[in-house]
Structures are given as C-alpha cells and as structure tokens.
Amino acid sequence: MTDEDLHAHLLELGLEAARRAGALLKDGRPADLGVAATKSSPIDVVTEMDIAAEKLITGYLSEFRPTDGFLGEEGASSPGTSGVRWVIDPIDGTVNYLYGRPDWSVSIAAEIDGQVVVGVVAAPMRGETYHAVVGQGAWMGERRLACRPAPPFAESLVATGFGYLTDRRTQQAEVARLLIPRIRDIRRCGSAAIDLCDVAGGRLDAYYERGLNPWDLAAGDLIAREAGALTGGRPGEPPSGELALAATPGLFDPLQHLLERFGAWHDGDPGA
C-alpha cells in the first residue's frame, strides 16, 4: 500500500468512526445525563457518553486495523505494532455537552511514526465535519478551507479557552484582560478542536490556549495548518501543553510575541 493509499484508508476509517460516534452522542444523549467521573478538578468532568463514544471509536477502528495503537482522553492507551496510532477525543467540550450546549465535537487523528497525517473533527450540532490529510488541504465536507487574510492586529477576532485548575484559569483570565484592548474581541467556545477548525474556515483570525492535551490538538492542528494557518507554541516550539497557538499568517508572530510577554505559557503572574 502506498503512502497515499494508506492516508486515504485512514481518512475513510476516521470519518466513519467520527460519524458513528457523533450519531451516538447526538441521538443517544440521555435526558438525565450526569457526571461519571472527574479529572484534573471537580469541575473537569467525564460523562458516561465520553466513555461510550471512545469505546465505540476504538472498537470500530480495531475491527479494520487491529495492530494500530491508541491514545484516548478516556483511557484508551496501547502502543500497537503497525506504526499507526489513533489520537482520540470522544467529546471535545464535555462541559458543553453536559449542559446541552452545541459547541462540542468528536476529534480523531491518525499518526504514522509520531507524525499526524490525518485529522477529522465532527461537530454534529453544527452539521459539519472537517478533515485534512497532510499535504492535501483541509476540507469541510466538499468545501476546501482557507484561513482569512490577516486583518490589522487591532481588528483581529481571537479565541481562547480556560482550564479547570484555579491558578491556571486565574492566569488565563489575566492574559485575556491584557489582550482584549489590543484586538477586536475575544471568543470562548469550549472546544479546542472547533476553535482550530474555525481558524481553518475563516470564522476566527486566531486561537490560543494553555493546558491542552495531544487529543485536544492533534486533528484540529493539522486541519488549521492545511488551511494555511500557522501553528506553534512558545517561540520556536511546536504546540504543547504549555501553549498552543493557531493564526492566519501575519497575525501569528505578533500574537505569539504578546502571549510570550504576558506569560500565557505558565500559571504565574503575567508580565507587564
């Protein structure tokens, strides 16, 4: 199988797994949905549907590729032997899902030898599915995506997110306070994968956040890059838990500079 054939095969599986999980989550959400567990803090929650969706995704993919590895938010972890690893967030935006808000997504990425080559983000309540294959552009359904031309920095629309640890979110709020006077406005969706896809599709000029995990980033970062956005972390570094940033070219460097200056990459006091 050529690389192109393998990528196409992985994309087909990722799209179908995301479609099935999205249907389960959208149509099977119980009216009395509650918290099944917590993660980093009492307000960082897991629902029974997170667990069910991850099980559905890993089970489906394993039928076709039993030797692949997995890294999932809700515990799926195996190295595999094929060189392919699936990075899965069954519900990116679990608190939104718990409250019946529409901004949640299913995020599935495929890595080959550590490089993300396929990304799929399904946003069922929007009726939208995004995908990208490395070197082949980013798409929403049949429409090819392209990030927006860079506006003047003061006219940029920037999204961010807030973590669930008190010290971290306090710092994140302070960074946002410092940033807001310098831009058009700020948005907070609650799903990193959706925010990254919105940069790809021109609905945002930029997005940044501290504290993301590989499953939050993997698919959306590829989609943003394939749509022409620049992505990274702190200056000279890739996106990471310290800082993840995606922006249309022309905004990336000045925004990264400000985020570094404001201390967006740590949980202490921001700079002046």
Coordinates of C-alpha atoms in Angstrom, one line a residue, residues 4-268:
E4 CA -1.3 8.0 -0.5
D5 CA -3.4 4.8 -0.3
L6 CA -2.7 4.4 3.4
H7 CA -3.7 8.0 4.1
A8 CA -6.9 7.6 2.2
H9 CA -7.7 4.4 4.1
L10 CA -7.1 6.1 7.4
L11 CA -9.2 9.1 6.5
E12 CA -12.1 6.8 5.4
L13 CA -12.0 5.0 8.8
G14 CA -11.6 8.2 10.8
L15 CA -14.6 9.8 9.0
E16 CA -16.8 6.8 9.6
A17 CA -15.7 6.4 13.3
A18 CA -16.4 10.1 13.9
R19 CA -19.8 9.9 12.1
R20 CA -20.8 6.9 14.2
A21 CA -19.7 8.5 17.5
G22 CA -21.4 11.8 16.6
A23 CA -24.6 10.0 15.9
L24 CA -24.4 8.1 19.2
L25 CA -23.7 11.3 21.1
K26 CA -26.3 13.5 19.4
D27 CA -29.2 10.9 19.3
G28 CA -28.3 8.9 22.4
R29 CA -27.8 11.7 24.9
P30 CA -29.9 10.8 28.0
A31 CA -32.1 13.5 29.4
D32 CA -30.7 12.9 32.9
L33 CA -27.0 12.9 31.8
G34 CA -24.7 13.3 34.8
V35 CA -21.1 13.2 35.7
A36 CA -19.4 9.8 35.7
A37 CA -16.0 11.0 37.0
T38 CA -13.8 14.0 37.3
K39 CA -10.3 14.6 36.0
S40 CA -8.0 17.5 37.0
S41 CA -10.5 19.1 39.3
P42 CA -14.1 18.7 40.5
I43 CA -15.3 20.8 37.6
D44 CA -13.3 18.9 34.9
V45 CA -15.8 16.2 34.2
V46 CA -16.3 13.0 32.3
T47 CA -19.8 11.7 31.4
E48 CA -20.9 8.2 30.6
M49 CA -21.2 9.3 27.0
D50 CA -17.5 10.2 26.8
I51 CA -16.7 6.7 27.8
A52 CA -19.2 5.1 25.5
A53 CA -18.1 7.1 22.5
E54 CA -14.4 6.3 23.0
K55 CA -15.3 2.6 23.2
L56 CA -17.3 2.8 20.0
I57 CA -14.4 4.6 18.2
T58 CA -11.7 2.3 19.3
G59 CA -13.8 -0.8 18.7
Y60 CA -14.7 0.3 15.2
L61 CA -11.1 1.1 14.2
S62 CA -9.8 -2.1 15.8
E63 CA -12.0 -4.1 13.5
F64 CA -10.2 -2.9 10.5
R65 CA -6.7 -2.2 12.0
P66 CA -6.2 -4.5 15.0
T67 CA -2.5 -3.8 15.3
D68 CA -2.7 0.0 15.5
G69 CA -2.1 1.9 18.7
F70 CA -4.4 4.3 20.6
L71 CA -4.2 7.3 22.7
G72 CA -7.6 8.4 24.0
E73 CA -8.7 11.0 26.5
E74 CA -10.8 8.5 28.5
G75 CA -8.1 5.9 28.9
A76 CA -7.5 4.1 25.6
S77 CA -3.8 3.5 25.5
S78 CA -1.8 0.9 23.6
P79 CA 1.4 1.3 21.5
G80 CA 0.3 -1.0 18.7
T81 CA 2.8 -2.6 16.3
S82 CA 1.8 -1.1 12.9
G83 CA 3.4 2.4 13.3
V84 CA 0.0 3.9 13.2
R85 CA -1.6 5.5 16.3
W86 CA -5.0 7.0 16.7
V87 CA -5.3 10.0 18.9
I88 CA -8.9 10.4 20.1
D89 CA -11.1 12.9 22.0
P90 CA -14.6 11.4 22.0
I91 CA -16.1 14.6 23.2
D92 CA -14.1 17.7 23.0
G93 CA -16.2 20.1 25.0
T94 CA -17.6 17.8 27.6
V95 CA -19.0 20.5 29.8
N96 CA -20.8 22.0 26.8
Y97 CA -22.2 18.5 26.1
L98 CA -23.2 18.0 29.7
Y99 CA -25.2 21.3 29.7
G100 CA -26.8 20.7 26.3
R101 CA -24.8 23.4 24.6
P102 CA -24.0 22.8 20.9
D103 CA -20.2 23.5 20.8
W104 CA -18.8 20.0 21.2
S105 CA -17.0 17.8 18.8
V106 CA -15.5 14.4 18.1
S107 CA -11.8 14.6 17.3
I108 CA -9.9 11.8 15.7
A109 CA -6.3 11.9 14.3
A110 CA -4.1 9.3 12.8
E111 CA -0.3 9.4 13.4
I112 CA 2.3 7.5 11.5
D113 CA 5.6 7.2 13.4
G114 CA 4.6 10.1 15.5
Q115 CA 3.5 12.5 12.7
V116 CA -0.2 13.4 12.3
V117 CA -1.2 12.6 8.8
V118 CA -5.0 12.5 9.0
G119 CA -7.3 14.7 11.1
V120 CA -11.1 14.5 11.5
V121 CA -13.3 16.8 13.6
A122 CA -17.1 16.2 13.6
A123 CA -19.3 18.9 15.1
P124 CA -22.7 17.1 15.0
M125 CA -24.8 20.0 16.4
R126 CA -23.4 22.2 13.6
G127 CA -24.0 19.5 11.0
E128 CA -20.3 19.9 10.0
T129 CA -17.4 17.6 9.6
Y130 CA -13.9 18.8 8.9
H131 CA -11.0 16.8 7.7
A132 CA -7.4 17.0 6.4
V133 CA -4.7 14.8 5.1
V134 CA -1.1 16.0 5.2
G135 CA -0.2 17.8 2.0
Q136 CA -3.8 17.7 0.6
G137 CA -5.5 20.7 2.2
A138 CA -8.3 21.0 4.7
W139 CA -12.0 20.5 4.0
M140 CA -15.4 20.9 5.5
G141 CA -17.4 18.3 3.6
E142 CA -16.7 19.1 0.0
R143 CA -15.6 22.7 0.5
R144 CA -11.9 23.4 0.7
L145 CA -11.0 25.6 3.6
A146 CA -8.7 28.6 3.7
C147 CA -7.9 30.8 6.7
R148 CA -8.8 34.5 6.5
P149 CA -6.4 37.1 5.1
A150 CA -4.7 38.8 8.1
P151 CA -6.5 42.0 9.3
P152 CA -4.8 44.7 11.2
F153 CA -3.9 43.3 14.6
A154 CA -6.4 45.6 16.3
E155 CA -9.2 44.2 14.2
S156 CA -8.5 40.6 14.8
L157 CA -11.0 38.1 16.4
V158 CA -9.2 35.8 18.7
A159 CA -10.5 32.7 20.6
T160 CA -9.1 31.1 23.7
G161 CA -10.1 28.7 26.4
F162 CA -9.8 28.3 30.1
G163 CA -8.5 25.3 32.1
Y164 CA -10.1 23.8 35.2
L165 CA -7.3 24.4 37.7
T166 CA -8.0 27.5 39.7
D167 CA -4.5 29.0 39.4
R168 CA -4.3 28.3 35.7
R169 CA -7.7 29.9 34.9
T170 CA -6.9 32.9 37.0
Q171 CA -3.8 33.5 35.0
Q172 CA -5.6 32.8 31.7
A173 CA -8.2 35.4 32.6
E174 CA -5.5 37.9 33.3
V175 CA -3.8 37.2 30.0
A176 CA -7.1 37.7 28.3
R177 CA -7.6 41.0 30.1
L178 CA -4.3 42.3 28.8
L179 CA -5.0 41.1 25.3
I180 CA -8.6 42.3 24.8
P181 CA -7.7 46.1 24.5
R182 CA -5.3 45.2 21.6
I183 CA -7.7 43.2 19.4
R184 CA -11.3 43.4 18.0
D185 CA -12.7 41.0 20.5
I186 CA -12.2 37.6 22.1
R187 CA -14.3 34.4 22.0
R188 CA -14.5 31.4 24.2
C189 CA -16.2 28.3 22.6
G190 CA -15.2 25.5 25.0
S191 CA -13.9 23.1 22.3
A192 CA -10.3 23.4 21.2
A193 CA -10.9 21.3 18.1
I194 CA -13.8 23.5 16.9
D195 CA -11.8 26.7 17.6
L196 CA -8.9 25.3 15.4
C197 CA -11.3 24.4 12.7
D198 CA -12.9 27.9 12.9
V199 CA -9.4 29.3 12.3
A200 CA -9.1 27.0 9.3
G201 CA -12.5 28.1 7.9
G202 CA -12.1 31.8 8.5
R203 CA -14.5 32.2 11.3
L204 CA -11.7 33.3 13.6
D205 CA -8.4 35.0 13.0
A206 CA -6.5 33.2 15.7
Y207 CA -6.8 30.9 18.7
Y208 CA -4.6 30.2 21.6
E209 CA -4.8 28.2 24.8
R210 CA -2.6 26.8 27.6
G211 CA -3.1 23.3 29.1
L212 CA -4.2 21.3 26.0
N213 CA -3.5 17.6 25.7
P214 CA -2.5 15.7 22.5
W215 CA -6.1 14.6 21.9
D216 CA -7.3 18.2 22.1
L217 CA -4.8 19.3 19.4
A218 CA -3.9 16.6 17.0
A219 CA -6.7 16.7 14.5
G220 CA -7.5 20.4 14.7
D221 CA -3.9 21.5 14.4
L222 CA -3.5 19.6 11.2
I223 CA -6.7 21.0 9.8
A224 CA -5.6 24.5 10.6
R225 CA -2.2 24.1 9.0
E226 CA -3.6 22.5 5.9
A227 CA -5.9 25.5 5.6
G228 CA -2.9 27.8 5.5
A229 CA -2.7 28.9 9.2
L230 CA 0.5 28.9 11.2
T231 CA 0.5 26.8 14.4
G232 CA 3.0 26.5 17.2
G233 CA 3.6 27.1 20.9
R234 CA 6.2 29.3 22.5
P235 CA 8.6 30.9 20.1
G236 CA 10.5 28.2 18.2
E237 CA 8.5 25.4 19.7
P238 CA 5.6 23.2 18.4
P239 CA 2.1 23.3 20.1
S240 CA 2.2 21.7 23.5
G241 CA 0.5 21.7 26.9
E242 CA 2.5 24.9 27.7
L243 CA 0.9 26.8 24.8
A244 CA -0.9 26.1 21.6
L245 CA -1.5 28.8 19.0
A246 CA -3.0 28.9 15.5
A247 CA -3.4 32.0 13.5
T248 CA -3.6 33.3 10.0
P249 CA -0.2 34.3 8.7
G250 CA 0.5 38.0 9.5
L251 CA -1.1 37.6 13.0
F252 CA 0.9 34.6 14.2
D253 CA 4.1 36.4 15.1
P254 CA 2.7 39.4 16.8
L255 CA 0.2 37.4 18.8
Q256 CA 2.9 34.8 19.8
H257 CA 5.1 37.7 20.9
L258 CA 2.3 39.2 23.1
L259 CA 1.4 35.8 24.6
E260 CA 5.1 35.2 25.5
R261 CA 5.3 38.6 27.1
F262 CA 2.1 38.1 29.0
G263 CA 3.1 34.7 30.3
A264 CA 0.4 32.8 28.6
W265 CA 2.6 29.7 28.9
H266 CA 2.7 29.4 32.7
D267 CA 0.4 29.7 35.7
G268 CA 2.2 32.5 37.5

